[in-house]
mmCIF file with all atom_site columns, N, CA and C in Angstrom:
data_model
loop_
_atom_site.group_PDB
_atom_site.id
_atom_site.type_symbol
_atom_site.label_atom_id
_atom_site.label_alt_id
_atom_site.label_comp_id
_atom_site.label_asym_id
_atom_site.label_entity_id
_atom_site.label_seq_id
_atom_site.pdbx_PDB_ins_code
_atom_site.Cartn_x
_atom_site.Cartn_y
_atom_site.Cartn_z
_atom_site.occupancy
_atom_site.B_iso_or_equiv
_atom_site.pdbx_formal_charge
_atom_site.auth_seq_id
_atom_site.auth_comp_id
_atom_site.auth_asym_id
_atom_site.auth_atom_id
_atom_site.pdbx_PDB_model_num
ATOM 1   N N  . MET A 1 1  ? 158.663 239.762 120.753 1.00 51.00 ? 797 MET A N  1
ATOM 2   C CA . MET A 1 1  ? 157.859 240.357 119.721 1.00 51.00 ? 797 MET A CA 1
ATOM 3   C C  . MET A 1 1  ? 157.508 241.773 120.157 1.00 51.00 ? 797 MET A C  1
ATOM 4   N N  . GLU A 1 2  ? 157.622 242.705 119.219 1.00 55.00 ? 798 GLU A N  1
ATOM 5   C CA . GLU A 1 2  ? 157.374 244.106 119.538 1.00 55.00 ? 798 GLU A CA 1
ATOM 6   C C  . GLU A 1 2  ? 155.902 244.391 119.811 1.00 55.00 ? 798 GLU A C  1
ATOM 7   N N  . SER A 1 3  ? 155.016 243.840 118.990 1.00 76.00 ? 799 SER A N  1
ATOM 8   C CA . SER A 1 3  ? 153.590 244.071 119.187 1.00 76.00 ? 799 SER A CA 1
ATOM 9   C C  . SER A 1 3  ? 152.791 243.021 118.428 1.00 76.00 ? 799 SER A C  1
ATOM 10  N N  . LYS A 1 4  ? 151.483 243.085 118.578 1.00 84.00 ? 800 LYS A N  1
ATOM 11  C CA . LYS A 1 4  ? 150.610 242.186 117.828 1.00 84.00 ? 800 LYS A CA 1
ATOM 12  C C  . LYS A 1 4  ? 150.353 242.718 116.426 1.00 84.00 ? 800 LYS A C  1
ATOM 13  N N  . GLU A 1 5  ? 150.950 243.851 116.091 1.00 92.00 ? 801 GLU A N  1
ATOM 14  C CA . GLU A 1 5  ? 150.739 244.461 114.785 1.00 92.00 ? 801 GLU A CA 1
ATOM 15  C C  . GLU A 1 5  ? 151.901 244.234 113.839 1.00 92.00 ? 801 GLU A C  1
ATOM 16  N N  . SER A 1 6  ? 153.137 244.345 114.337 1.00 93.00 ? 802 SER A N  1
ATOM 17  C CA . SER A 1 6  ? 154.300 244.177 113.459 1.00 93.00 ? 802 SER A CA 1
ATOM 18  C C  . SER A 1 6  ? 155.579 244.059 114.285 1.00 93.00 ? 802 SER A C  1
ATOM 19  N N  . TYR A 1 7  ? 156.648 243.651 113.602 1.00 91.00 ? 803 TYR A N  1
ATOM 20  C CA . TYR A 1 7  ? 157.970 243.656 114.224 1.00 91.00 ? 803 TYR A CA 1
ATOM 21  C C  . TYR A 1 7  ? 159.041 243.733 113.144 1.00 91.00 ? 803 TYR A C  1
ATOM 22  N N  . ALA A 1 8  ? 160.206 244.226 113.517 1.00 94.00 ? 804 ALA A N  1
ATOM 23  C CA . ALA A 1 8  ? 161.327 244.341 112.594 1.00 94.00 ? 804 ALA A CA 1
ATOM 24  C C  . ALA A 1 8  ? 161.960 242.970 112.385 1.00 94.00 ? 804 ALA A C  1
ATOM 25  N N  . CYS A 1 9  ? 162.230 242.638 111.132 1.00 92.00 ? 805 CYS A N  1
ATOM 26  C CA . CYS A 1 9  ? 162.853 241.355 110.793 1.00 92.00 ? 805 CYS A CA 1
ATOM 27  C C  . CYS A 1 9  ? 163.903 241.610 109.712 1.00 92.00 ? 805 CYS A C  1
ATOM 28  N N  . PRO A 1 10 ? 165.173 241.709 110.100 1.00 94.00 ? 806 PRO A N  1
ATOM 29  C CA . PRO A 1 10 ? 166.211 242.047 109.132 1.00 94.00 ? 806 PRO A CA 1
ATOM 30  C C  . PRO A 1 10 ? 166.643 240.884 108.234 1.00 94.00 ? 806 PRO A C  1
ATOM 31  N N  . LEU A 1 11 ? 165.916 239.771 108.262 1.00 93.00 ? 807 LEU A N  1
ATOM 32  C CA . LEU A 1 11 ? 166.278 238.611 107.447 1.00 93.00 ? 807 LEU A CA 1
ATOM 33  C C  . LEU A 1 11 ? 165.534 238.616 106.118 1.00 93.00 ? 807 LEU A C  1
ATOM 34  N N  . ASN A 1 12 ? 166.259 238.294 105.041 1.00 93.00 ? 808 ASN A N  1
ATOM 35  C CA . ASN A 1 12 ? 165.569 238.103 103.775 1.00 93.00 ? 808 ASN A CA 1
ATOM 36  C C  . ASN A 1 12 ? 165.111 236.645 103.675 1.00 93.00 ? 808 ASN A C  1
ATOM 37  N N  . GLN A 1 13 ? 164.400 236.310 102.615 1.00 93.00 ? 809 GLN A N  1
ATOM 38  C CA . GLN A 1 13 ? 163.847 234.961 102.480 1.00 93.00 ? 809 GLN A CA 1
ATOM 39  C C  . GLN A 1 13 ? 164.945 233.897 102.439 1.00 93.00 ? 809 GLN A C  1
ATOM 40  N N  . TYR A 1 14 ? 166.062 234.216 101.815 1.00 96.00 ? 810 TYR A N  1
ATOM 41  C CA . TYR A 1 14 ? 167.164 233.259 101.738 1.00 96.00 ? 810 TYR A CA 1
ATOM 42  C C  . TYR A 1 14 ? 167.717 232.962 103.136 1.00 96.00 ? 810 TYR A C  1
ATOM 43  N N  . LEU A 1 15 ? 167.924 233.984 103.947 1.00 96.00 ? 811 LEU A N  1
ATOM 44  C CA . LEU A 1 15 ? 168.446 233.787 105.305 1.00 96.00 ? 811 LEU A CA 1
ATOM 45  C C  . LEU A 1 15 ? 167.430 233.063 106.186 1.00 96.00 ? 811 LEU A C  1
ATOM 46  N N  . MET A 1 16 ? 166.133 233.384 106.017 1.00 95.00 ? 812 MET A N  1
ATOM 47  C CA . MET A 1 16 ? 165.096 232.654 106.757 1.00 95.00 ? 812 MET A CA 1
ATOM 48  C C  . MET A 1 16 ? 165.150 231.176 106.408 1.00 95.00 ? 812 MET A C  1
ATOM 49  N N  . ALA A 1 17 ? 165.264 230.882 105.133 1.00 97.00 ? 813 ALA A N  1
ATOM 50  C CA . ALA A 1 17 ? 165.309 229.493 104.680 1.00 97.00 ? 813 ALA A CA 1
ATOM 51  C C  . ALA A 1 17 ? 166.506 228.768 105.281 1.00 97.00 ? 813 ALA A C  1
ATOM 52  N N  . GLN A 1 18 ? 167.662 229.399 105.258 1.00 98.00 ? 814 GLN A N  1
ATOM 53  C CA . GLN A 1 18 ? 168.854 228.782 105.850 1.00 98.00 ? 814 GLN A CA 1
ATOM 54  C C  . GLN A 1 18 ? 168.659 228.523 107.337 1.00 98.00 ? 814 GLN A C  1
ATOM 55  N N  . ALA A 1 19 ? 168.118 229.494 108.049 1.00 96.00 ? 815 ALA A N  1
ATOM 56  C CA . ALA A 1 19 ? 167.922 229.356 109.494 1.00 96.00 ? 815 ALA A CA 1
ATOM 57  C C  . ALA A 1 19 ? 166.931 228.247 109.825 1.00 96.00 ? 815 ALA A C  1
ATOM 58  N N  . LEU A 1 20 ? 165.945 228.038 108.952 1.00 96.00 ? 816 LEU A N  1
ATOM 59  C CA . LEU A 1 20 ? 164.907 227.032 109.193 1.00 96.00 ? 816 LEU A CA 1
ATOM 60  C C  . LEU A 1 20 ? 165.217 225.682 108.563 1.00 96.00 ? 816 LEU A C  1
ATOM 61  N N  . GLY A 1 21 ? 166.287 225.614 107.779 1.00 98.00 ? 817 GLY A N  1
ATOM 62  C CA . GLY A 1 21 ? 166.628 224.362 107.106 1.00 98.00 ? 817 GLY A CA 1
ATOM 63  C C  . GLY A 1 21 ? 165.670 224.038 105.969 1.00 98.00 ? 817 GLY A C  1
ATOM 64  N N  . LEU A 1 22 ? 165.152 225.076 105.325 1.00 98.00 ? 818 LEU A N  1
ATOM 65  C CA . LEU A 1 22 ? 164.205 224.912 104.223 1.00 98.00 ? 818 LEU A CA 1
ATOM 66  C C  . LEU A 1 22 ? 164.778 225.545 102.964 1.00 98.00 ? 818 LEU A C  1
ATOM 67  N N  . SER A 1 23 ? 164.152 225.274 101.836 1.00 98.00 ? 819 SER A N  1
ATOM 68  C CA . SER A 1 23 ? 164.579 225.932 100.605 1.00 98.00 ? 819 SER A CA 1
ATOM 69  C C  . SER A 1 23 ? 163.981 227.337 100.556 1.00 98.00 ? 819 SER A C  1
ATOM 70  N N  . ALA A 1 24 ? 164.673 228.229 99.868  1.00 96.00 ? 820 ALA A N  1
ATOM 71  C CA . ALA A 1 24 ? 164.171 229.590 99.713  1.00 96.00 ? 820 ALA A CA 1
ATOM 72  C C  . ALA A 1 24 ? 162.847 229.583 98.953  1.00 96.00 ? 820 ALA A C  1
ATOM 73  N N  . ILE A 1 25 ? 162.683 228.656 98.034  1.00 97.00 ? 821 ILE A N  1
ATOM 74  C CA . ILE A 1 25 ? 161.435 228.536 97.276  1.00 97.00 ? 821 ILE A CA 1
ATOM 75  C C  . ILE A 1 25 ? 160.285 228.189 98.212  1.00 97.00 ? 821 ILE A C  1
ATOM 76  N N  . HIS A 1 26 ? 160.516 227.264 99.142  1.00 97.00 ? 822 HIS A N  1
ATOM 77  C CA . HIS A 1 26 ? 159.457 226.881 100.086 1.00 97.00 ? 822 HIS A CA 1
ATOM 78  C C  . HIS A 1 26 ? 159.083 228.060 100.984 1.00 97.00 ? 822 HIS A C  1
ATOM 79  N N  . VAL A 1 27 ? 160.069 228.766 101.488 1.00 96.00 ? 823 VAL A N  1
ATOM 80  C CA . VAL A 1 27 ? 159.801 229.934 102.333 1.00 96.00 ? 823 VAL A CA 1
ATOM 81  C C  . VAL A 1 27 ? 159.002 230.966 101.543 1.00 96.00 ? 823 VAL A C  1
ATOM 82  N N  . ASN A 1 28 ? 159.376 231.189 100.293 1.00 96.00 ? 824 ASN A N  1
ATOM 83  C CA . ASN A 1 28 ? 158.648 232.128 99.447  1.00 96.00 ? 824 ASN A CA 1
ATOM 84  C C  . ASN A 1 28 ? 157.191 231.713 99.294  1.00 96.00 ? 824 ASN A C  1
ATOM 85  N N  . ARG A 1 29 ? 156.941 230.438 99.072  1.00 97.00 ? 825 ARG A N  1
ATOM 86  C CA . ARG A 1 29 ? 155.567 229.939 98.906  1.00 97.00 ? 825 ARG A CA 1
ATOM 87  C C  . ARG A 1 29 ? 154.747 230.111 100.182 1.00 97.00 ? 825 ARG A C  1
ATOM 88  N N  . VAL A 1 30 ? 155.349 229.816 101.319 1.00 96.00 ? 826 VAL A N  1
ATOM 89  C CA . VAL A 1 30 ? 154.634 229.957 102.592 1.00 96.00 ? 826 VAL A CA 1
ATOM 90  C C  . VAL A 1 30 ? 154.317 231.424 102.870 1.00 96.00 ? 826 VAL A C  1
ATOM 91  N N  . LEU A 1 31 ? 155.277 232.300 102.639 1.00 95.00 ? 827 LEU A N  1
ATOM 92  C CA . LEU A 1 31 ? 155.039 233.728 102.853 1.00 95.00 ? 827 LEU A CA 1
ATOM 93  C C  . LEU A 1 31 ? 153.956 234.244 101.912 1.00 95.00 ? 827 LEU A C  1
ATOM 94  N N  . ARG A 1 32 ? 153.951 233.755 100.676 1.00 96.00 ? 828 ARG A N  1
ATOM 95  C CA . ARG A 1 32 ? 152.909 234.143 99.725  1.00 96.00 ? 828 ARG A CA 1
ATOM 96  C C  . ARG A 1 32 ? 151.540 233.655 100.196 1.00 96.00 ? 828 ARG A C  1
ATOM 97  N N  . GLN A 1 33 ? 151.486 232.433 100.739 1.00 96.00 ? 829 GLN A N  1
ATOM 98  C CA . GLN A 1 33 ? 150.220 231.906 101.261 1.00 96.00 ? 829 GLN A CA 1
ATOM 99  C C  . GLN A 1 33 ? 149.706 232.761 102.416 1.00 96.00 ? 829 GLN A C  1
ATOM 100 N N  . LEU A 1 34 ? 150.599 233.163 103.301 1.00 95.00 ? 830 LEU A N  1
ATOM 101 C CA . LEU A 1 34 ? 150.206 234.023 104.425 1.00 95.00 ? 830 LEU A CA 1
ATOM 102 C C  . LEU A 1 34 ? 149.685 235.369 103.925 1.00 95.00 ? 830 LEU A C  1
ATOM 103 N N  . ARG A 1 35 ? 150.379 235.925 102.929 1.00 96.00 ? 831 ARG A N  1
ATOM 104 C CA . ARG A 1 35 ? 149.949 237.203 102.358 1.00 96.00 ? 831 ARG A CA 1
ATOM 105 C C  . ARG A 1 35 ? 148.599 237.057 101.655 1.00 96.00 ? 831 ARG A C  1
ATOM 106 N N  . ASP A 1 36 ? 148.463 236.025 100.816 1.00 97.00 ? 832 ASP A N  1
ATOM 107 C CA . ASP A 1 36 ? 147.221 235.828 100.061 1.00 97.00 ? 832 ASP A CA 1
ATOM 108 C C  . ASP A 1 36 ? 146.030 235.549 100.972 1.00 97.00 ? 832 ASP A C  1
ATOM 109 N N  . ALA A 1 37 ? 146.287 234.937 102.129 1.00 96.00 ? 833 ALA A N  1
ATOM 110 C CA . ALA A 1 37 ? 145.220 234.654 103.095 1.00 96.00 ? 833 ALA A CA 1
ATOM 111 C C  . ALA A 1 37 ? 144.888 235.879 103.953 1.00 96.00 ? 833 ALA A C  1
ATOM 112 N N  . GLY A 1 38 ? 145.656 236.965 103.774 1.00 96.00 ? 834 GLY A N  1
ATOM 113 C CA . GLY A 1 38 ? 145.405 238.178 104.548 1.00 96.00 ? 834 GLY A CA 1
ATOM 114 C C  . GLY A 1 38 ? 145.863 238.072 105.988 1.00 96.00 ? 834 GLY A C  1
ATOM 115 N N  . LEU A 1 39 ? 146.861 237.212 106.243 1.00 96.00 ? 835 LEU A N  1
ATOM 116 C CA . LEU A 1 39 ? 147.319 236.990 107.614 1.00 96.00 ? 835 LEU A CA 1
ATOM 117 C C  . LEU A 1 39 ? 148.553 237.805 107.972 1.00 96.00 ? 835 LEU A C  1
ATOM 118 N N  . ALA A 1 40 ? 149.536 237.860 107.070 1.00 96.00 ? 836 ALA A N  1
ATOM 119 C CA . ALA A 1 40 ? 150.780 238.560 107.378 1.00 96.00 ? 836 ALA A CA 1
ATOM 120 C C  . ALA A 1 40 ? 151.489 238.952 106.089 1.00 96.00 ? 836 ALA A C  1
ATOM 121 N N  . THR A 1 41 ? 152.265 240.022 106.166 1.00 95.00 ? 837 THR A N  1
ATOM 122 C CA . THR A 1 41 ? 153.084 240.451 105.040 1.00 95.00 ? 837 THR A CA 1
ATOM 123 C C  . THR A 1 41 ? 154.466 240.831 105.550 1.00 95.00 ? 837 THR A C  1
ATOM 124 N N  . ILE A 1 42 ? 155.454 240.693 104.671 1.00 93.00 ? 838 ILE A N  1
ATOM 125 C CA . ILE A 1 42 ? 156.817 241.122 104.981 1.00 93.00 ? 838 ILE A CA 1
ATOM 126 C C  . ILE A 1 42 ? 157.240 242.097 103.899 1.00 93.00 ? 838 ILE A C  1
ATOM 127 N N  . ARG A 1 43 ? 157.615 243.300 104.336 1.00 92.00 ? 839 ARG A N  1
ATOM 128 C CA . ARG A 1 43 ? 158.057 244.320 103.390 1.00 92.00 ? 839 ARG A CA 1
ATOM 129 C C  . ARG A 1 43 ? 159.043 245.229 104.101 1.00 92.00 ? 839 ARG A C  1
ATOM 130 N N  . ASP A 1 44 ? 160.139 245.521 103.413 1.00 92.00 ? 840 ASP A N  1
ATOM 131 C CA . ASP A 1 44 ? 161.147 246.446 103.939 1.00 92.00 ? 840 ASP A CA 1
ATOM 132 C C  . ASP A 1 44 ? 161.584 246.074 105.353 1.00 92.00 ? 840 ASP A C  1
ATOM 133 N N  . GLU A 1 45 ? 161.918 244.797 105.541 1.00 92.00 ? 841 GLU A N  1
ATOM 134 C CA . GLU A 1 45 ? 162.413 244.277 106.822 1.00 92.00 ? 841 GLU A CA 1
ATOM 135 C C  . GLU A 1 45 ? 161.412 244.465 107.961 1.00 92.00 ? 841 GLU A C  1
ATOM 136 N N  . GLN A 1 46 ? 160.131 244.480 107.644 1.00 94.00 ? 842 GLN A N  1
ATOM 137 C CA . GLN A 1 46 ? 159.078 244.625 108.644 1.00 94.00 ? 842 GLN A CA 1
ATOM 138 C C  . GLN A 1 46 ? 158.022 243.553 108.404 1.00 94.00 ? 842 GLN A C  1
ATOM 139 N N  . VAL A 1 47 ? 157.742 242.753 109.434 1.00 94.00 ? 843 VAL A N  1
ATOM 140 C CA . VAL A 1 47 ? 156.665 241.772 109.373 1.00 94.00 ? 843 VAL A CA 1
ATOM 141 C C  . VAL A 1 47 ? 155.425 242.439 109.951 1.00 94.00 ? 843 VAL A C  1
ATOM 142 N N  . THR A 1 48 ? 154.348 242.428 109.182 1.00 95.00 ? 844 THR A N  1
ATOM 143 C CA . THR A 1 48 ? 153.091 243.028 109.622 1.00 95.00 ? 844 THR A CA 1
ATOM 144 C C  . THR A 1 48 ? 152.035 241.945 109.717 1.00 95.00 ? 844 THR A C  1
ATOM 145 N N  . PHE A 1 49 ? 151.393 241.879 110.866 1.00 95.00 ? 845 PHE A N  1
ATOM 146 C CA . PHE A 1 49 ? 150.306 240.919 111.067 1.00 95.00 ? 845 PHE A CA 1
ATOM 147 C C  . PHE A 1 49 ? 149.016 241.592 110.608 1.00 95.00 ? 845 PHE A C  1
ATOM 148 N N  . ASP A 1 50 ? 148.525 241.198 109.458 1.00 95.00 ? 846 ASP A N  1
ATOM 149 C CA . ASP A 1 50 ? 147.327 241.813 108.903 1.00 95.00 ? 846 ASP A CA 1
ATOM 150 C C  . ASP A 1 50 ? 146.078 241.395 109.666 1.00 95.00 ? 846 ASP A C  1
ATOM 151 N N  . ASN A 1 51 ? 146.109 240.207 110.246 1.00 94.00 ? 847 ASN A N  1
ATOM 152 C CA . ASN A 1 51 ? 144.994 239.730 111.066 1.00 94.00 ? 847 ASN A CA 1
ATOM 153 C C  . ASN A 1 51 ? 145.586 238.798 112.122 1.00 94.00 ? 847 ASN A C  1
ATOM 154 N N  . TYR A 1 52 ? 146.030 239.388 113.226 1.00 91.00 ? 848 TYR A N  1
ATOM 155 C CA . TYR A 1 52 ? 146.751 238.643 114.263 1.00 91.00 ? 848 TYR A CA 1
ATOM 156 C C  . TYR A 1 52 ? 145.936 237.478 114.819 1.00 91.00 ? 848 TYR A C  1
ATOM 157 N N  . GLU A 1 53 ? 144.669 237.709 115.104 1.00 91.00 ? 849 GLU A N  1
ATOM 158 C CA . GLU A 1 53 ? 143.840 236.654 115.705 1.00 91.00 ? 849 GLU A CA 1
ATOM 159 C C  . GLU A 1 53 ? 143.696 235.459 114.765 1.00 91.00 ? 849 GLU A C  1
ATOM 160 N N  . ARG A 1 54 ? 143.451 235.728 113.483 1.00 94.00 ? 850 ARG A N  1
ATOM 161 C CA . ARG A 1 54 ? 143.343 234.631 112.513 1.00 94.00 ? 850 ARG A CA 1
ATOM 162 C C  . ARG A 1 54 ? 144.678 233.922 112.330 1.00 94.00 ? 850 ARG A C  1
ATOM 163 N N  . LEU A 1 55 ? 145.784 234.665 112.376 1.00 93.00 ? 851 LEU A N  1
ATOM 164 C CA . LEU A 1 55 ? 147.104 234.060 112.243 1.00 93.00 ? 851 LEU A CA 1
ATOM 165 C C  . LEU A 1 55 ? 147.383 233.119 113.406 1.00 93.00 ? 851 LEU A C  1
ATOM 166 N N  . VAL A 1 56 ? 147.046 233.534 114.623 1.00 90.00 ? 852 VAL A N  1
ATOM 167 C CA . VAL A 1 56 ? 147.220 232.689 115.809 1.00 90.00 ? 852 VAL A CA 1
ATOM 168 C C  . VAL A 1 56 ? 146.394 231.418 115.662 1.00 90.00 ? 852 VAL A C  1
ATOM 169 N N  . GLU A 1 57 ? 145.166 231.566 115.212 1.00 92.00 ? 853 GLU A N  1
ATOM 170 C CA . GLU A 1 57 ? 144.295 230.402 115.012 1.00 92.00 ? 853 GLU A CA 1
ATOM 171 C C  . GLU A 1 57 ? 144.845 229.492 113.913 1.00 92.00 ? 853 GLU A C  1
ATOM 172 N N  . PHE A 1 58 ? 145.282 230.081 112.807 1.00 92.00 ? 854 PHE A N  1
ATOM 173 C CA . PHE A 1 58 ? 145.833 229.329 111.684 1.00 92.00 ? 854 PHE A CA 1
ATOM 174 C C  . PHE A 1 58 ? 147.054 228.509 112.109 1.00 92.00 ? 854 PHE A C  1
ATOM 175 N N  . ALA A 1 59 ? 147.916 229.122 112.923 1.00 91.00 ? 855 ALA A N  1
ATOM 176 C CA . ALA A 1 59 ? 149.154 228.471 113.355 1.00 91.00 ? 855 ALA A CA 1
ATOM 177 C C  . ALA A 1 59 ? 148.945 227.543 114.543 1.00 91.00 ? 855 ALA A C  1
ATOM 178 N N  . ASP A 1 60 ? 147.733 227.532 115.107 1.00 92.00 ? 856 ASP A N  1
ATOM 179 C CA . ASP A 1 60 ? 147.438 226.739 116.302 1.00 92.00 ? 856 ASP A CA 1
ATOM 180 C C  . ASP A 1 60 ? 148.412 227.109 117.419 1.00 92.00 ? 856 ASP A C  1
ATOM 181 N N  . PHE A 1 61 ? 148.655 228.418 117.544 1.00 88.00 ? 857 PHE A N  1
ATOM 182 C CA . PHE A 1 61 ? 149.621 228.959 118.489 1.00 88.00 ? 857 PHE A CA 1
ATOM 183 C C  . PHE A 1 61 ? 148.979 229.149 119.855 1.00 88.00 ? 857 PHE A C  1
ATOM 184 N N  . VAL A 1 62 ? 149.687 228.727 120.898 1.00 86.00 ? 858 VAL A N  1
ATOM 185 C CA . VAL A 1 62 ? 149.213 228.912 122.268 1.00 86.00 ? 858 VAL A CA 1
ATOM 186 C C  . VAL A 1 62 ? 150.302 229.658 123.040 1.00 86.00 ? 858 VAL A C  1
ATOM 187 N N  . LEU A 1 63 ? 149.991 230.854 123.496 1.00 78.00 ? 859 LEU A N  1
ATOM 188 C CA . LEU A 1 63 ? 150.932 231.645 124.278 1.00 78.00 ? 859 LEU A CA 1
ATOM 189 C C  . LEU A 1 63 ? 150.805 231.248 125.739 1.00 78.00 ? 859 LEU A C  1
ATOM 190 N N  . THR A 1 64 ? 151.874 230.667 126.298 1.00 75.00 ? 860 THR A N  1
ATOM 191 C CA . THR A 1 64 ? 151.835 230.250 127.705 1.00 75.00 ? 860 THR A CA 1
ATOM 192 C C  . THR A 1 64 ? 152.951 230.870 128.485 1.00 75.00 ? 860 THR A C  1
#
């Protein structure tokens, strides 16, 4: 990961869905939920963490 603020992501929603084994509709809904919650946005092949600390808490992520 480049930083706690953003990183380059050259994948569109369809490619993300294929890589994750999910439908593009489901990926779209999850990304919309993240955006609406003020946690993260994806625009122009750039993922931006709008609130990194809340996103980590939301995802129950532990960096070890």
